[in-house]
XYZ file of C-alpha atoms in Angstrom:
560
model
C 22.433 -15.519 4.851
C 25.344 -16.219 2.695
C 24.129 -16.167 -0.960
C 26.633 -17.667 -3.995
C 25.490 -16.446 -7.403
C 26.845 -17.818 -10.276
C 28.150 -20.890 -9.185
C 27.668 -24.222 -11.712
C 24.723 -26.105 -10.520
C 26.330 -29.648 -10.673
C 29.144 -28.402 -7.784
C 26.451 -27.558 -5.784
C 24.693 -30.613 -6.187
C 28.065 -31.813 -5.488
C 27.995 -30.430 -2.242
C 24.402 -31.350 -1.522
C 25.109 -34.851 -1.789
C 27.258 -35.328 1.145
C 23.839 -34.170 2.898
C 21.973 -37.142 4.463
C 18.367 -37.907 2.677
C 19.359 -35.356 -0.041
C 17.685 -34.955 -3.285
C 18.483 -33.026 -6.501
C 16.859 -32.540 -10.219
C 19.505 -30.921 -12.561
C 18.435 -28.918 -15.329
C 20.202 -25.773 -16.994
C 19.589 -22.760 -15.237
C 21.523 -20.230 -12.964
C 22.023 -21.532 -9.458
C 22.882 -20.317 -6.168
C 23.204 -21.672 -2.722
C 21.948 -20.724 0.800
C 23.658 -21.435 3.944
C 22.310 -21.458 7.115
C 23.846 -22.341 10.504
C 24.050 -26.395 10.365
C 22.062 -26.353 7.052
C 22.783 -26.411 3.460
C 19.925 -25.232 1.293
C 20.317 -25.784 -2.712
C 18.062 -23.621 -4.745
C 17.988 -23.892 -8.567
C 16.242 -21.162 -10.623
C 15.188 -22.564 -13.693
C 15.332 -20.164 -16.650
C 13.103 -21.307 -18.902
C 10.581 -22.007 -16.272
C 11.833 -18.942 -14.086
C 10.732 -21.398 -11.219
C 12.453 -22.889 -8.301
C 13.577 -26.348 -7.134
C 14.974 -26.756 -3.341
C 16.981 -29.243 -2.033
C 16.169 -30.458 1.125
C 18.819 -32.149 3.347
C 17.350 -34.223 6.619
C 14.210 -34.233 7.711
C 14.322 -30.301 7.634
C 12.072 -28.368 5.795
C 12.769 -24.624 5.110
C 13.792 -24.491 9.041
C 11.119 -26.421 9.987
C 11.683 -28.707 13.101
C 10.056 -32.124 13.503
C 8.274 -31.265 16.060
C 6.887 -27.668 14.541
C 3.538 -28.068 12.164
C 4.034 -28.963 9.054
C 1.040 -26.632 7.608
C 2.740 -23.269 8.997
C 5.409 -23.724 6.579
C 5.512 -23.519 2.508
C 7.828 -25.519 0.961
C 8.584 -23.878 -2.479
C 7.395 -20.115 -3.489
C 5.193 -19.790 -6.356
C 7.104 -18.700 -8.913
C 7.700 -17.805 -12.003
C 7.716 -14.578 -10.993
C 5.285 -11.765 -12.901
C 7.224 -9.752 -15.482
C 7.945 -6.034 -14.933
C 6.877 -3.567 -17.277
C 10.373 -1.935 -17.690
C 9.699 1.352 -20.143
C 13.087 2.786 -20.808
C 13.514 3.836 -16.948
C 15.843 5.556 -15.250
C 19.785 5.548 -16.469
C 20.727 3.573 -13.467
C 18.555 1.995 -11.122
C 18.315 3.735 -8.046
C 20.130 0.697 -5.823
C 22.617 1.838 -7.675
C 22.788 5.897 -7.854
C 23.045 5.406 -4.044
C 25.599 3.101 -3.747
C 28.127 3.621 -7.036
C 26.858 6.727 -8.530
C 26.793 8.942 -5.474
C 29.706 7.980 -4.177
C 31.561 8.196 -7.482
C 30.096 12.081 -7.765
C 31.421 12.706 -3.620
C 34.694 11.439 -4.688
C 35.083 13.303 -8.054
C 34.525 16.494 -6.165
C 36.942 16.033 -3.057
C 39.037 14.200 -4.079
C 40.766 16.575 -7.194
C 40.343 19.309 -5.011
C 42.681 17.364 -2.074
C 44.980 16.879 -5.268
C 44.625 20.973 -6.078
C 43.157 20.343 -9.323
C 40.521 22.433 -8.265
C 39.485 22.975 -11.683
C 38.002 19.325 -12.339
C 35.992 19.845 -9.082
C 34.536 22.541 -10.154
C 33.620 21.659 -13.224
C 31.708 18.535 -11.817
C 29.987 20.813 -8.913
C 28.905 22.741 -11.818
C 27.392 20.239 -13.905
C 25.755 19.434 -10.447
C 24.101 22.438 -9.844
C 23.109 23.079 -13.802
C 21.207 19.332 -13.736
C 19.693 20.366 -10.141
C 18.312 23.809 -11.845
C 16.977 22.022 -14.347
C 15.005 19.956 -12.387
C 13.877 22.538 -10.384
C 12.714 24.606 -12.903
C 10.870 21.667 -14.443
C 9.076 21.070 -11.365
C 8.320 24.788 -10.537
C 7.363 25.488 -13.643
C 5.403 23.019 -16.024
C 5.633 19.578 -13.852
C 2.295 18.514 -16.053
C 3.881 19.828 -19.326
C 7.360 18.020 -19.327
C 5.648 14.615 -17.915
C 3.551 14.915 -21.042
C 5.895 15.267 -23.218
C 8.209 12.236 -21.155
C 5.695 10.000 -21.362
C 5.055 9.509 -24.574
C 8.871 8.525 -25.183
C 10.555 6.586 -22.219
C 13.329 5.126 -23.868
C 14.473 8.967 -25.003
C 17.693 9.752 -22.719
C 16.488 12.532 -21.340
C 13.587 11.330 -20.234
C 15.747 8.711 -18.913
C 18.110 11.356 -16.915
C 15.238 13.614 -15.656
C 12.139 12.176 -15.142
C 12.882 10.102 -11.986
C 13.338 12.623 -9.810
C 10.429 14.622 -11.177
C 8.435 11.373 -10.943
C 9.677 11.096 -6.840
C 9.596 15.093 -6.146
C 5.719 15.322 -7.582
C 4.180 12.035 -5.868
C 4.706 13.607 -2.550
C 2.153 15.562 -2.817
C 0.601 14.795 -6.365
C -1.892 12.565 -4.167
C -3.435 14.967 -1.744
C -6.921 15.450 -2.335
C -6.244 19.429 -2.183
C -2.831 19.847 -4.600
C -5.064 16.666 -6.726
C -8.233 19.123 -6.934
C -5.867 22.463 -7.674
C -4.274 20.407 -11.212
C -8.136 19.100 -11.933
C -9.070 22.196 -12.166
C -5.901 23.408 -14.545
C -6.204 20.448 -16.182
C -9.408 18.508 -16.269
C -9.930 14.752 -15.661
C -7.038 13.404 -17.709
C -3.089 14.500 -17.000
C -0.013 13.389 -16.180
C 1.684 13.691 -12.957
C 3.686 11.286 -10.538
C 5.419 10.144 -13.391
C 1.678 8.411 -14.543
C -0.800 9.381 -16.846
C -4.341 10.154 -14.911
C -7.222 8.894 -16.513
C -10.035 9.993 -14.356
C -13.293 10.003 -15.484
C -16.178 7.943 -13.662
C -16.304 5.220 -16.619
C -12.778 4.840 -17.103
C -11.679 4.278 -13.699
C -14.715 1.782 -13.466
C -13.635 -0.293 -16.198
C -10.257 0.189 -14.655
C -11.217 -1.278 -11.412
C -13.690 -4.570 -12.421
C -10.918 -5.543 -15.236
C -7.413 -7.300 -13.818
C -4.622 -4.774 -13.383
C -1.286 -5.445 -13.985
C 0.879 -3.933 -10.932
C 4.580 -3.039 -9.992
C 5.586 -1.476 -6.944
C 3.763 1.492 -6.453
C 1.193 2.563 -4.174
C -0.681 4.956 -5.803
C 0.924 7.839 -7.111
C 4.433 6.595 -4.638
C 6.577 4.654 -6.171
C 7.737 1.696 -3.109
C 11.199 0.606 -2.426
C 10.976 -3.245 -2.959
C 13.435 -3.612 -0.353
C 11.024 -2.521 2.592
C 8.087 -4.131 1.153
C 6.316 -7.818 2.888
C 8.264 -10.609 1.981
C 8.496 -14.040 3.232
C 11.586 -16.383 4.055
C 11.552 -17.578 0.372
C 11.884 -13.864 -0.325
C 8.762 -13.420 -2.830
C 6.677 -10.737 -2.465
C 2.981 -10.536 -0.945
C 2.367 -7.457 -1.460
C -1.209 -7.520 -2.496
C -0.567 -4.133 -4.251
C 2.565 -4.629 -5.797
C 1.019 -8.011 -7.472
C -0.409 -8.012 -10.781
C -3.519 -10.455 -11.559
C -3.184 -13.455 -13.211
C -5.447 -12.554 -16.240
C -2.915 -9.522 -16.273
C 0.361 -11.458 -16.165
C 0.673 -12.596 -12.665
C 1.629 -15.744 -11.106
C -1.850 -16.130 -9.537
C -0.131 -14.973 -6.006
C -2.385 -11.859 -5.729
C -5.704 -14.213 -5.828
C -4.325 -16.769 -3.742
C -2.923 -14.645 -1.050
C -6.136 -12.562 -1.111
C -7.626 -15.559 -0.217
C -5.146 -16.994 1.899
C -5.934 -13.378 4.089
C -9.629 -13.347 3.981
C -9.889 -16.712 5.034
C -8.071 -16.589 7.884
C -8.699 -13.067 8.751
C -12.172 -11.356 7.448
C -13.935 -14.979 8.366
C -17.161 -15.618 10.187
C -14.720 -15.576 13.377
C -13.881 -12.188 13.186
C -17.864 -10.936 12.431
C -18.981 -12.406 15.551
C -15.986 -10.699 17.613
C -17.504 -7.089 15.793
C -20.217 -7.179 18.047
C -19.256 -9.324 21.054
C -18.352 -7.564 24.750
C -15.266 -6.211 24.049
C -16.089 -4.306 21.067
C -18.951 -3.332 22.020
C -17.295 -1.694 25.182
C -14.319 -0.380 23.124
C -17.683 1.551 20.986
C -18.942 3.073 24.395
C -15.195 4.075 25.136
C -14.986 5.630 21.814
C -18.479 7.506 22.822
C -17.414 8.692 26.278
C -14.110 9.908 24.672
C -15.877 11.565 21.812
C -18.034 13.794 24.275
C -15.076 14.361 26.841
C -11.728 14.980 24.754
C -11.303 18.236 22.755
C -11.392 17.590 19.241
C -8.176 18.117 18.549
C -7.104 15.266 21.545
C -9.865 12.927 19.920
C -8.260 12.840 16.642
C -4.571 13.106 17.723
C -3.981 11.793 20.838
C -2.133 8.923 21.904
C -4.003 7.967 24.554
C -7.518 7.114 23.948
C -9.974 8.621 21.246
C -9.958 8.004 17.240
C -6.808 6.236 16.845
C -6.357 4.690 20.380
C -10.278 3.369 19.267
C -9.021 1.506 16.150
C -6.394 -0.461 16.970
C -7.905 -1.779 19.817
C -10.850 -2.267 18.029
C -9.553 -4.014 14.946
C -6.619 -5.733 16.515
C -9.460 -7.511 18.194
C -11.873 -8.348 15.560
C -9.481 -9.709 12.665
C -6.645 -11.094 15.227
C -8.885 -11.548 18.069
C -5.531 -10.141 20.018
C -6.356 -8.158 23.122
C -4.015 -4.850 22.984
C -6.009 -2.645 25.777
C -2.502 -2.199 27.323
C -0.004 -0.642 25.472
C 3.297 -1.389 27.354
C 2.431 -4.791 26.386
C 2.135 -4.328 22.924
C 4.825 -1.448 22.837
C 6.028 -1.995 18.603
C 2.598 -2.445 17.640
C 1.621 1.409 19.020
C 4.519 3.168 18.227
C 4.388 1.702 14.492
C 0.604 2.297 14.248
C 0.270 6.044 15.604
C 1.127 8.976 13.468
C 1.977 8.830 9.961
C 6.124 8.592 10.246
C 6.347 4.953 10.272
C 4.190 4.884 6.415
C 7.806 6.725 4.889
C 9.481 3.419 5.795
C 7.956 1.996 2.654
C 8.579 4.555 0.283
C 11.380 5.298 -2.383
C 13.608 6.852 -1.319
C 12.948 7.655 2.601
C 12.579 3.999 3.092
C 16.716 4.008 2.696
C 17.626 6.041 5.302
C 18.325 4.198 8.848
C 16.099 6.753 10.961
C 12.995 6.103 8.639
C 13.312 2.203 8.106
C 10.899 0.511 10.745
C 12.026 -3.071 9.785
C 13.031 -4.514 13.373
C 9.469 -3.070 14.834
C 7.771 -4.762 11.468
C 9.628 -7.961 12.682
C 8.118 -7.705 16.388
C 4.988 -6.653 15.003
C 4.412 -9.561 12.938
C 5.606 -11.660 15.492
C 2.956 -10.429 17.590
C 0.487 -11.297 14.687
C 1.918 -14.573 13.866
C 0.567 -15.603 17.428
C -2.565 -14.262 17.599
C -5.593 -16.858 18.021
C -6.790 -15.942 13.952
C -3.677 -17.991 13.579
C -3.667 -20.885 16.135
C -5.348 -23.206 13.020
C -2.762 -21.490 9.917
C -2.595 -24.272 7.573
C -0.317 -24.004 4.345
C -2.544 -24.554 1.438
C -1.908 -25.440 -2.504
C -4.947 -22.998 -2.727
C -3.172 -20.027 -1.191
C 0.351 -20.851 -3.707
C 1.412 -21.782 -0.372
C 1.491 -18.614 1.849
C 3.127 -19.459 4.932
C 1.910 -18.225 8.615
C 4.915 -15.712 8.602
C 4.277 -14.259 4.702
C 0.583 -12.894 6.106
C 2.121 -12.075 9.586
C 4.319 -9.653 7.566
C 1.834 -8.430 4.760
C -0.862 -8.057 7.545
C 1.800 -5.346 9.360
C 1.450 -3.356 5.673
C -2.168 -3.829 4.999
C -2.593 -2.210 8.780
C -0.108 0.371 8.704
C -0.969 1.348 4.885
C -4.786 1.277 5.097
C -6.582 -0.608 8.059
C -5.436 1.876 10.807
C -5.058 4.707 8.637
C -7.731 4.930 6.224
C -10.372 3.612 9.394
C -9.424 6.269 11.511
C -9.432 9.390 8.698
C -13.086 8.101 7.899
C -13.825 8.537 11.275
C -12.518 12.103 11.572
C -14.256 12.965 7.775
C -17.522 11.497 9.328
C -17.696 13.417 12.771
C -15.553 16.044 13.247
C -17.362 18.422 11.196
C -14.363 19.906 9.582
C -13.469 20.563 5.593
C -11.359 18.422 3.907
C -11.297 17.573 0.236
C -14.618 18.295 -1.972
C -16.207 17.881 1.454
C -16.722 21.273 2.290
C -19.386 21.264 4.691
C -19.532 20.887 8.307
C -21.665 17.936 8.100
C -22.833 17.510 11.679
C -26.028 18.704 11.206
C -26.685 16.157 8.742
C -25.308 13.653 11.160
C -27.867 14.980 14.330
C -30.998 14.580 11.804
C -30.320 11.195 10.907
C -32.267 7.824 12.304
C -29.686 6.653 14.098
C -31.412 3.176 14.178
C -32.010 2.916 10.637
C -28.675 0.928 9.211
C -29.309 2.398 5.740
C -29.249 5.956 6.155
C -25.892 5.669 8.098
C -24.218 3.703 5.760
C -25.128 6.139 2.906
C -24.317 8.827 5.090
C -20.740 7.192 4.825
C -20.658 6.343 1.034
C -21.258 10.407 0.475
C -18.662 10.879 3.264
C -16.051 8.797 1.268
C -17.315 9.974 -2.766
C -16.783 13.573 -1.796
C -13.303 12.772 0.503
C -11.765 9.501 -0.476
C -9.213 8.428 2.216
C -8.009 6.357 -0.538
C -7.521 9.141 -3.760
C -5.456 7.124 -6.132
C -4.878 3.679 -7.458
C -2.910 2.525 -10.346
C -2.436 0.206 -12.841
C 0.160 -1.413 -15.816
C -1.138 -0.186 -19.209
C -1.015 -3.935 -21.322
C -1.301 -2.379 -24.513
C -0.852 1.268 -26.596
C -3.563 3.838 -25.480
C -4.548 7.067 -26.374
C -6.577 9.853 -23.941
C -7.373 13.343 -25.162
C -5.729 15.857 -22.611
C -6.289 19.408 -22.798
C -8.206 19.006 -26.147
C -5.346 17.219 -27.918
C -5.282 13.505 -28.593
C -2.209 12.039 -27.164
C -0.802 8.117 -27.573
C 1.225 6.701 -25.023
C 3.344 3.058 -25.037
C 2.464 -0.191 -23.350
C 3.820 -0.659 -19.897
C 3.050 2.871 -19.342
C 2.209 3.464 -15.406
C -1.256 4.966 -15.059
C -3.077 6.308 -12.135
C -6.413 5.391 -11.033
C -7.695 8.768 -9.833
C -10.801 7.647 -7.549
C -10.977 11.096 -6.406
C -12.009 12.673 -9.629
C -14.152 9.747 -10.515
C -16.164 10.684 -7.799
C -16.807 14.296 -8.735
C -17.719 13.196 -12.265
C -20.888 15.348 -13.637
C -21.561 12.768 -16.443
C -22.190 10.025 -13.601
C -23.338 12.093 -10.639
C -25.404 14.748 -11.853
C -25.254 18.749 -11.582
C -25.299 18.439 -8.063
C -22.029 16.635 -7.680
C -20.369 18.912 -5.460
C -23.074 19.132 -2.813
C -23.526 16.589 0.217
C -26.697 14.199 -0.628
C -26.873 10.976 0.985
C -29.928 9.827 -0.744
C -28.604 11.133 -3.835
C -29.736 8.276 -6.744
C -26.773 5.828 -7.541
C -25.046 6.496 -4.353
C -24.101 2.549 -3.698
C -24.592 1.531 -6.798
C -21.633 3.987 -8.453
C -19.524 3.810 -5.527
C -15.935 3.756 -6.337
C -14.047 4.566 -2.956
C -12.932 1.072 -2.008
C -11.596 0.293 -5.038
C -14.660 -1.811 -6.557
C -17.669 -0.386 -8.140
C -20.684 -1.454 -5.993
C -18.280 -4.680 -4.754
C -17.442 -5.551 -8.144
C -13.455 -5.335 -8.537
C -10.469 -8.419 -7.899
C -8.978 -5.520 -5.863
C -11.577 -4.451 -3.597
C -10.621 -3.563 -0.274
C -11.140 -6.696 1.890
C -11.865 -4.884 5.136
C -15.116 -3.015 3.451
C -17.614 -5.020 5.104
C -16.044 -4.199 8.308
C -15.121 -0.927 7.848
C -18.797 0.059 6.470
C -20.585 -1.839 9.548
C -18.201 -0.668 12.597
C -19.106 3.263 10.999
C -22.324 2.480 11.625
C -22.704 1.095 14.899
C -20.212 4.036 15.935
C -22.460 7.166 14.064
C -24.891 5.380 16.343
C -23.597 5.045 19.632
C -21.294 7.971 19.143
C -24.264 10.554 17.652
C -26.713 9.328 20.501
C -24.062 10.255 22.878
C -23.212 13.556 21.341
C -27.449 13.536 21.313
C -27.875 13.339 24.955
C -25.171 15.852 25.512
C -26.633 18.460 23.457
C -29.925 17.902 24.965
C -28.194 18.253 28.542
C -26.930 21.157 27.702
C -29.852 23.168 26.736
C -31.639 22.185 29.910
């Protein structure tokens, strides 16, 4: 797509008249024009407005034949687009430290040194290596400390030159429930870390999560590269995460592509297929697997068990796609197993060529995009006009990022009896005493599962105004626009809302639904609330049941 930027609006209007059946509204703004093969596409992006107008020549719309369905297509993106909190930030951005930067710093080092003045290279290899020691000793040595300190001041230039790799370095594995735990207990509920200030206690992330959240791309305690992230031909964003609420300075896109998804995908449709034939016999599959496969094959392997279980399983119910053989559905495994494929959408592994999954994204969403949820895909006013292909391509995300992932590690939490997290205890006994026929009991049985070992630990959130926590037994203030993490982890280990007994495994422990802050809601309360709960929560059950009275008959088998 050949882009123009900068060119005067009224000589591409110009241009756009030759066009048969072509319209045009001039107003001042910055302009640029797309051109496709046989097509001429005008778009104006107003400034004031910070909206878009597109010219259409012909009877084409977008790319959209005559004879293709008018509803499958939007015709303008929703803009204006939501602000971004920008708080000082890095130097440069990081497009371009890749692309000018690094290559500048290459070429000051070899190329004086082809000239012999070897003295110039050495001086910039040394101021290289000091600013790489620095960094490393910040992030061996007082991580929490310096991020503090950063903070509070964004727009100081040294924040500006060292906290973004700090920020990058420590969200690898800020997150994990275990490294998360270790800095609780240095640190208590509140700290910085991921370049974000942690507020965790039960009633702050609450609050946190029923009030509308301002957003930029981050997931969690990651930041995202906005390059790898869902977009649609109009190149917006529908990145439900990414996308701040409308009471919080978004467009409105988060609402109405939340809607557009559960509509077409989480519908009354999709809870009849939960129970039909073909779930049902995927279940027993699971079962038979469960008591045949070593553990370790149940949980890892490619072919059949835990995983192999899910994507079938949910593949079915929300697309109503059939995927029981995988050489037919070849992208759609090899982006869904293992956890290599989540790197494509993080800064900075995202950028390198062996990482990026965008051409299997492309066939995946293609295989989506036909599916029978969307033989009836109508482009709606309601849904800020989300076309068919926008939720083909956020759908590959939501799956990747949490459906196949956080379904499965529930699973494995629930069953496999080993330690993970707070969870530490092998809680298969409690499992083989349960009424397996009383819905209830399981589903608290999962709610404790997920309290004590989240498979989602962290959220977060754009502060809108100044704030102050207390840290360490010091008061600290810290700007608007400041990035703040959602720890649902240590909300869930709260004493103050739990009890004394908060590290101990009670599923009938007072409160349990009602306080429940592992899918991002409290008790289903929360804009943000993961849209596959419902599902998730009833599929556990019917699979503690069949599974357990499986693993029941087994047991009793064996001590004939």
């Amino acid at each position: 797509m050949d882009r123009r930027k900068g060119v005067r609006f009224h000589e591409l209007v110009k241009e756009a008249s030759k066009l048969p059946e072509t319209t045009a509204e001039v107003r001042s703004g910055r302009a640029f024009a797309v051109k496709k093969p046989r097509r001429l596409f005008v778009i104006l992006q107003v400034r004031r407005r910070n909206s878009f107008l597109l010219l259409l020549p012909g009877r084409e719309l977008g790319g959209m034949t005559e004879q293709e369905p008018q509803e499958r297509h939007g015709l303008l993106a929703s803009e204006p687009r939501q602000s971004e909190p920008v708080l000082g930030g890095a130097l440069v951005s990081w497009n371009t430290f890749w692309v000018v930067v690094f290559p500048l710093l290459i070429a000051a080092v070899v190329v004086p040194w082809l000239l012999d003045h070897r003295i110039i290279s050495e001086v910039v290899v040394g101021l290289i290596a000091l600013y790489l020691m620095i960094e490393g000793i910040i992030l061996v040595c007082f991580p929490r400390a310096f991020q503090l300190w950063a903070l509070q001041r964004p727009w100081n230039f040294l924040v500006r030159l060292l906290l973004p790799p700090i920020e990058i370095l420590d969200s690898i594995g800020a997150g994990g429930t275990d490294l998360s735990m270790f800095t609780y207990r240095q640190w208590g509920e509140n700290l910085c870390a991921s370049g974000q200030v942690w507020l965790g206690s039960h009633a702050v992330v609450s609050k946190a999560l029923t009030s509308p959240q301002a957003r930029n791309h981050w997931l969690g305690e990651h930041p995202l590269l906005r390059s790898a992230l869902p977009e649609g031909d109009t190149g917006r964003c529908v990145f439900l995460l990414s996308l701040s609420g409308k009471a919080a300075g978004g467009t409105g896109d988060h609402e109405a592509f939340r809607k557009c998804m559960i509509d077409t995908l989480f519908n009354d449709a999709a809870m009849r297929r939960e129970t039909d034939d073909l779930s049902q016999s995927y279940m027993e599959q699971a079962a038979e697997d469960f008591v045949k496969m070593t553990s370790y094959n149940f949980y890892h392997a490619s072919d059949g068990g835990n995983t192999s279980f899910w994507i079938k399983y949910l593949h079915h119910v929300i697309f109503g796609m059939d995927v029981r053989n995988p050489q037919e559905v070849t992208a759609l495994y090899s982006f869904l197993f293992g956890s290599m494929a989540l790197t494509h959408y993080l800064e900075p592994f995202g950028r390198l060529p062996c990482i990026s999954q965008h051409k299997t994204i492309d066939e995946v969403a293609d295989l989506y995009e036909k599916s029978p949820a969307f033989a009836n895909f109508k482009v709606k006013p309601e849904y800020n006009n989300m076309t068919a292909r926008e939720l083909a391509v956020l759908m590959t995300a939501i799956m990747r990022i949490a459906g196949i992932q956080g379904s499965r590690m529930l699973m494995w939490l629930c069953t496999s009896g080993d330690k993970h997290g707070n969870l530490q205890t092998d809680i298969r006994p409690i499992w083989d005493s349960l009424n397996l026929d009383d819905d209830d009991e399981l589903e608290r049985f999962v709610l404790e599962v997920s309290r004590l070992s989240p498979p989602v630990t962290i959220s977060h959130r754009i502060a809108q105004e100044d704030f102050s926590c207390e840290i360490k037994g010091k008061s600290y203030t810290f700007p608007k626009g400041t990035n703040v993490a959602i720890p649902i982890v240590y909300a869930n280990i709260d004493e103050a809302a739990w009890g004394p007994d908060v590290w101990e495994f009670n599923h009938n422990r007072p409160g349990l639904k009602e306080k429940q802050v592992s899918f991002n809601s409290v008790n289903g309360v929360g804009d943000r609330e993961c849209p596959g709960k419902g599902l998730v929560l009833r599929s556990m059950i019917r699979l503690l049941r069949i599974v357990g009275k499986k693993r029941r008959q087994q047991s009793a088998a064996q001590n004939v």
